[in-house]
Amino acid sequence: MCDLVPGQKNGNSLLPVTLVKMYDAKVALNNTRKNMQNELKLPNLPEINEDESIRQILNYSTQNNLLFVQSEHDGKIHILSFTVGLDGKANPKAMDCYVENQGIFSEDKIIALKYAKPTENEMNIISVEAKIVAELRYEYALNLLGRLGVSKSRVGLDFIN
């Protein structure tokens, strides 16, 4: 995710972006159900079929936590979650990267990403290629930026005796 338009920045060809890990919504629903089961100390929850699973996922669709992406290959719509559970209790998992060529990509939608991977006492710069599969609408990108800002700007406190 990037809040800059490619090509607007002068100078450096590396554009900072934030990658957000997406989870299959069915897996996220199962995680939410397991958490609910643990919190309520229930021995088990009733099994749900595919249709009921989709219905329950769609109940969360107004909470700005889901992304619907239509596959170019088979036209199937995939439902993805920004968090590991659908209940919105977890923060999104994000990683800061840099995209080459100021984020401008060709028709094949392949971009080159760079990120720092810490090892014992060093930082290794890793380069990978990635394919663009979707673009967030402006208002969704703003919502996600706000959620990421909250999770990234938390102050760590400690007590001194």
mmCIF file of C-alpha atoms in Angstrom:
data_model
loop_
_atom_site.group_PDB
_atom_site.id
_atom_site.type_symbol
_atom_site.label_atom_id
_atom_site.label_comp_id
_atom_site.label_asym_id
_atom_site.label_seq_id
_atom_site.Cartn_x
_atom_site.Cartn_y
_atom_site.Cartn_z
ATOM 1 C CA MET A 1 0.000 0.000 0.000
ATOM 2 C CA CYS A 2 1.309 3.417 -0.909
ATOM 3 C CA ASP A 3 -0.264 6.840 -0.503
ATOM 4 C CA LEU A 4 1.896 8.449 -3.190
ATOM 5 C CA VAL A 5 1.253 8.590 -6.916
ATOM 6 C CA PRO A 6 4.082 6.981 -8.923
ATOM 7 C CA GLY A 7 6.205 9.508 -10.774
ATOM 8 C CA GLN A 8 5.402 12.490 -8.493
ATOM 9 C CA LYS A 9 8.548 12.232 -6.424
ATOM 10 C CA ASN A 10 11.768 13.818 -7.693
ATOM 11 C CA GLY A 11 15.172 12.246 -7.246
ATOM 12 C CA ASN A 12 15.351 8.829 -5.605
ATOM 13 C CA SER A 13 13.736 6.054 -7.643
ATOM 14 C CA LEU A 14 12.827 4.070 -4.499
ATOM 15 C CA LEU A 15 9.310 4.734 -3.243
ATOM 16 C CA PRO A 16 8.397 3.706 0.338
ATOM 17 C CA VAL A 17 5.406 1.365 0.583
ATOM 18 C CA THR A 18 3.801 -0.716 3.310
ATOM 19 C CA LEU A 19 2.868 -4.317 2.589
ATOM 20 C CA VAL A 20 -0.011 -5.753 4.622
ATOM 21 C CA LYS A 21 -0.378 -9.486 5.134
ATOM 22 C CA MET A 22 -3.764 -10.738 3.963
ATOM 23 C CA TYR A 23 -5.509 -13.821 5.349
ATOM 24 C CA ASP A 24 -8.091 -16.021 3.677
ATOM 25 C CA ALA A 25 -11.401 -14.949 5.221
ATOM 26 C CA LYS A 26 -12.452 -18.547 5.907
ATOM 27 C CA VAL A 27 -9.272 -19.099 7.934
ATOM 28 C CA ALA A 28 -9.855 -15.773 9.717
ATOM 29 C CA LEU A 29 -13.443 -16.833 10.509
ATOM 30 C CA ASN A 30 -12.179 -20.120 11.983
ATOM 31 C CA ASN A 31 -9.663 -18.184 14.101
ATOM 32 C CA THR A 32 -12.449 -15.903 15.349
ATOM 33 C CA ARG A 33 -14.642 -18.901 16.185
ATOM 34 C CA LYS A 34 -11.777 -20.605 18.070
ATOM 35 C CA ASN A 35 -11.087 -17.433 20.057
ATOM 36 C CA MET A 36 -14.789 -17.148 20.903
ATOM 37 C CA GLN A 37 -14.846 -20.796 21.971
ATOM 38 C CA ASN A 38 -11.813 -20.260 24.229
ATOM 39 C CA GLU A 39 -13.156 -17.030 25.753
ATOM 40 C CA LEU A 40 -16.540 -18.592 26.495
ATOM 41 C CA LYS A 41 -14.885 -21.837 27.664
ATOM 42 C CA LEU A 42 -17.086 -23.925 25.389
ATOM 43 C CA PRO A 43 -16.129 -27.561 24.753
ATOM 44 C CA ASN A 44 -16.887 -27.143 21.049
ATOM 45 C CA LEU A 45 -18.776 -25.036 18.540
ATOM 46 C CA PRO A 46 -21.245 -26.402 16.010
ATOM 47 C CA GLU A 47 -19.782 -27.135 12.591
ATOM 48 C CA ILE A 48 -20.866 -24.791 9.807
ATOM 49 C CA ASN A 49 -21.160 -25.547 6.109
ATOM 50 C CA GLU A 50 -19.719 -23.507 3.226
ATOM 51 C CA ASP A 51 -22.847 -21.354 2.753
ATOM 52 C CA GLU A 52 -23.077 -20.515 6.455
ATOM 53 C CA SER A 53 -19.369 -19.729 6.490
ATOM 54 C CA ILE A 54 -19.825 -17.211 3.644
ATOM 55 C CA ARG A 55 -22.884 -15.717 5.396
ATOM 56 C CA GLN A 56 -20.917 -15.206 8.612
ATOM 57 C CA ILE A 57 -17.980 -13.688 6.714
ATOM 58 C CA LEU A 58 -20.331 -11.273 4.936
ATOM 59 C CA ASN A 59 -21.713 -10.191 8.331
ATOM 60 C CA TYR A 60 -18.247 -8.721 8.982
ATOM 61 C CA SER A 61 -18.122 -6.936 5.621
ATOM 62 C CA THR A 62 -19.204 -3.579 7.093
ATOM 63 C CA GLN A 63 -16.263 -3.460 9.530
ATOM 64 C CA ASN A 64 -13.664 -2.362 6.938
ATOM 65 C CA ASN A 65 -11.600 -5.496 7.487
ATOM 66 C CA LEU A 66 -12.276 -7.429 4.282
ATOM 67 C CA LEU A 67 -11.013 -7.167 0.731
ATOM 68 C CA PHE A 68 -12.809 -8.784 -2.207
ATOM 69 C CA VAL A 69 -10.482 -9.623 -5.114
ATOM 70 C CA GLN A 70 -11.560 -11.196 -8.394
ATOM 71 C CA SER A 71 -8.951 -13.546 -9.851
ATOM 72 C CA GLU A 72 -7.735 -12.829 -13.377
ATOM 73 C CA HIS A 73 -7.288 -16.566 -13.975
ATOM 74 C CA ASP A 74 -10.650 -18.066 -13.089
ATOM 75 C CA GLY A 75 -12.842 -15.029 -12.328
ATOM 76 C CA LYS A 76 -13.492 -16.372 -8.824
ATOM 77 C CA ILE A 77 -13.910 -13.799 -6.050
ATOM 78 C CA HIS A 78 -11.542 -14.305 -3.118
ATOM 79 C CA ILE A 79 -12.394 -12.774 0.258
ATOM 80 C CA LEU A 80 -9.351 -11.680 2.243
ATOM 81 C CA SER A 81 -8.995 -10.254 5.742
ATOM 82 C CA PHE A 82 -6.506 -7.605 6.899
ATOM 83 C CA THR A 83 -6.260 -9.360 10.270
ATOM 84 C CA VAL A 84 -5.819 -12.931 11.470
ATOM 85 C CA GLY A 85 -9.398 -12.924 12.807
ATOM 86 C CA LEU A 86 -12.556 -11.269 11.507
ATOM 87 C CA ASP A 87 -13.478 -9.625 14.806
ATOM 88 C CA GLY A 88 -10.969 -6.783 14.311
ATOM 89 C CA LYS A 89 -9.251 -7.344 17.670
ATOM 90 C CA ALA A 90 -5.826 -7.998 16.128
ATOM 91 C CA ASN A 91 -3.720 -5.370 14.394
ATOM 92 C CA PRO A 92 -2.806 -5.845 10.740
ATOM 93 C CA LYS A 93 0.661 -7.298 10.151
ATOM 94 C CA ALA A 94 2.601 -4.845 8.026
ATOM 95 C CA MET A 95 6.084 -4.582 6.600
ATOM 96 C CA ASP A 96 7.833 -1.493 5.275
ATOM 97 C CA CYS A 97 9.448 -1.893 1.858
ATOM 98 C CA TYR A 98 10.678 0.161 -1.046
ATOM 99 C CA VAL A 99 9.516 -0.283 -4.610
ATOM 100 C CA GLU A 100 11.872 0.515 -7.481
ATOM 101 C CA ASN A 101 11.187 2.917 -10.352
ATOM 102 C CA GLN A 102 8.994 5.111 -8.096
ATOM 103 C CA GLY A 103 6.287 2.446 -8.179
ATOM 104 C CA ILE A 104 5.748 2.642 -11.927
ATOM 105 C CA PHE A 105 5.119 -0.818 -13.326
ATOM 106 C CA SER A 106 4.709 -2.235 -16.813
ATOM 107 C CA GLU A 107 1.700 -3.991 -18.331
ATOM 108 C CA ASP A 108 2.729 -7.292 -16.750
ATOM 109 C CA LYS A 109 2.205 -5.597 -13.330
ATOM 110 C CA ILE A 110 5.525 -6.860 -11.958
ATOM 111 C CA ILE A 111 7.405 -4.622 -9.526
ATOM 112 C CA ALA A 112 10.737 -4.962 -7.758
ATOM 113 C CA LEU A 113 10.577 -4.633 -3.961
ATOM 114 C CA LYS A 114 13.413 -4.163 -1.491
ATOM 115 C CA TYR A 115 13.211 -4.702 2.252
ATOM 116 C CA ALA A 116 15.616 -5.000 5.161
ATOM 117 C CA LYS A 117 15.910 -8.353 6.888
ATOM 118 C CA PRO A 118 17.759 -8.213 10.212
ATOM 119 C CA THR A 119 20.225 -10.937 11.092
ATOM 120 C CA GLU A 120 22.343 -11.113 14.239
ATOM 121 C CA ASN A 121 24.162 -7.763 13.977
ATOM 122 C CA GLU A 122 23.477 -6.794 10.380
ATOM 123 C CA MET A 123 20.719 -5.719 8.070
ATOM 124 C CA ASN A 124 20.520 -7.554 4.768
ATOM 125 C CA ILE A 125 18.715 -5.887 1.889
ATOM 126 C CA ILE A 126 16.518 -8.420 0.117
ATOM 127 C CA SER A 127 15.191 -7.829 -3.413
ATOM 128 C CA VAL A 128 12.108 -9.677 -4.655
ATOM 129 C CA GLU A 129 9.652 -9.365 -7.511
ATOM 130 C CA ALA A 130 5.947 -9.038 -6.827
ATOM 131 C CA LYS A 131 2.837 -8.903 -8.983
ATOM 132 C CA ILE A 132 0.163 -6.250 -8.505
ATOM 133 C CA VAL A 133 -3.210 -8.017 -8.272
ATOM 134 C CA ALA A 134 -5.483 -5.210 -7.073
ATOM 135 C CA GLU A 135 -5.656 -1.537 -6.221
ATOM 136 C CA LEU A 136 -7.531 -0.257 -3.190
ATOM 137 C CA ARG A 137 -10.074 2.473 -3.648
ATOM 138 C CA TYR A 138 -8.893 5.728 -2.122
ATOM 139 C CA GLU A 139 -11.231 5.646 0.896
ATOM 140 C CA TYR A 140 -10.273 2.035 1.714
ATOM 141 C CA ALA A 141 -6.582 2.896 1.488
ATOM 142 C CA LEU A 142 -7.123 5.816 3.891
ATOM 143 C CA ASN A 143 -8.948 3.536 6.339
ATOM 144 C CA LEU A 144 -6.142 0.987 6.234
ATOM 145 C CA LEU A 145 -3.481 3.692 6.613
ATOM 146 C CA GLY A 146 -5.319 4.907 9.717
ATOM 147 C CA ARG A 147 -5.460 1.398 11.184
ATOM 148 C CA LEU A 148 -1.787 0.843 10.442
ATOM 149 C CA GLY A 149 -0.901 4.192 11.984
ATOM 150 C CA VAL A 150 -2.622 3.247 15.230
ATOM 151 C CA SER A 151 -0.821 -0.095 15.408
ATOM 152 C CA LYS A 152 2.579 1.367 14.450
ATOM 153 C CA SER A 153 2.491 4.426 16.702
ATOM 154 C CA ARG A 154 1.827 2.762 20.037
ATOM 155 C CA VAL A 155 4.220 3.944 22.705
ATOM 156 C CA GLY A 156 5.978 1.289 24.767
ATOM 157 C CA LEU A 157 5.942 2.063 28.492
ATOM 158 C CA ASP A 158 7.911 0.560 31.326
ATOM 159 C CA PHE A 159 7.870 1.111 35.065
ATOM 160 C CA ILE A 160 10.969 2.240 36.922
ATOM 161 C CA ASN A 161 11.317 1.123 40.535
#
